[in-house]
Amino acid sequence: MSGTPVGPTDDALDLHFIGNATVLLRYGPLTLLTDPNFLHRGQYAHLGYGLVSRRLTEPALAPQDLPRLDGIVLSHLHGDHWDRQARRHLDHATPVVTTPHAARRLKVFQGFERTAGLRTWRGLTLEHGGVQARITALPGRHAGQRVLRGLLPPVMGSMLEFGPAGRPPRLRLYLSGDTLVYDGLDEIARRFPAADLAVLHLGGTTLPGGFVVTMDGAQGAELSRRLAPRAVLPVHYHDYTVMRSPLSDFLAEAERLGLGDRIVHCPHGGRARLTAADGAVALA
């Protein structure tokens, strides 16, 4: 990844897919991290109410390998998105942008004092070295069954808009968070048409009793159709034992819907670059 300031010849967003929903984003000198999860293969993530899930993959980086971060975007407070490695090893002075529910807990119980809890459609801006990222909280629903909504932590999607400080955005990146597809997500496309890249949390996470709480392949493809981003990066699959929908399901359904040419085939540990000039995404 380049660490040089963004200019006319380098207006691009670099992505490093660390694993699960953890992606390192760099736009010139500004660096963000999403949903930090650094547990190792064989370790267990705590999902609440005594539920655990064993990790099946190894993260591409450890917290100690990260560059200096300007911010962390956390979709919700679950053990496979914010784990004990993040709690212990991330710099507690780093700003964290998340839900009000998670913000209260990170501040009070974990000492991350610079945590901001955003309500849906609210936003804030992070700046560094003459560039900025505007982060807007978007709707998300972790469970379809009303009985589960009070048991699972609230979740948010995010729109990240990158560009020169104080000027219109050059690139838009949508992070779905652990949501299912429902009609409330349609408002995203009306407010933020034509995102350059959608990073979708898939996996079809299934809890005891058969309750599905993240998008499976069919839902991920349907959300791609509804929001119509220029490109789609699937994440959050194959990483934990509770994930029951393989990536191949999503790829097959996306192809059936005529979206196959929009998929970014970036494996765990892989890198990609999104350019502002044409909205293209290329593997690095």
PDB file of C-alpha atoms in Angstrom, residues 28 32 35 49 52 59 89 94 101 124 144 167 174 182-183 195 202-203 212 255 258 264:
ATOM      1  CA  GLY A  28      -3.265   8.671   0.976  1.00  0.00           C
ATOM      2  CA  LEU A  32      -8.868   3.175   8.838  1.00  0.00           C
ATOM      3  CA  ASP A  35     -14.275  -4.599  12.639  1.00  0.00           C
ATOM      4  CA  TYR A  49     -25.366 -15.825  26.253  1.00  0.00           C
ATOM      5  CA  VAL A  52     -19.083 -19.342  21.154  1.00  0.00           C
ATOM      6  CA  PRO A  59      -5.749 -13.364  10.247  1.00  0.00           C
ATOM      7  CA  HIS A  89      -3.463  -4.398  21.786  1.00  0.00           C
ATOM      8  CA  THR A  94      -7.570   5.724  18.405  1.00  0.00           C
ATOM      9  CA  HIS A 101     -24.657   0.661  22.276  1.00  0.00           C
ATOM     10  CA  LEU A 124     -18.601  12.479  11.491  1.00  0.00           C
ATOM     11  CA  GLY A 144     -35.181 -11.133  11.103  1.00  0.00           C
ATOM     12  CA  ARG A 167     -14.112  19.205  -0.709  1.00  0.00           C
ATOM     13  CA  TYR A 174     -20.346   0.955   1.665  1.00  0.00           C
ATOM     14  CA  TYR A 182     -34.891  -5.887   4.500  1.00  0.00           C
ATOM     15  CA  ASP A 183     -36.750  -2.959   2.969  1.00  0.00           C
ATOM     16  CA  ALA A 195     -21.358   3.658  -4.323  1.00  0.00           C
ATOM     17  CA  LEU A 202     -21.891 -12.728   4.184  1.00  0.00           C
ATOM     18  CA  GLY A 203     -21.521 -16.237   5.611  1.00  0.00           C
ATOM     19  CA  VAL A 212     -29.790 -16.990  10.337  1.00  0.00           C
ATOM     20  CA  GLU A 255     -23.692 -14.500 -11.704  1.00  0.00           C
ATOM     21  CA  GLY A 258     -25.933 -10.594 -14.068  1.00  0.00           C
ATOM     22  CA  VAL A 264     -13.860  -8.328  -6.556  1.00  0.00           C
TER      23      VAL A 264
END
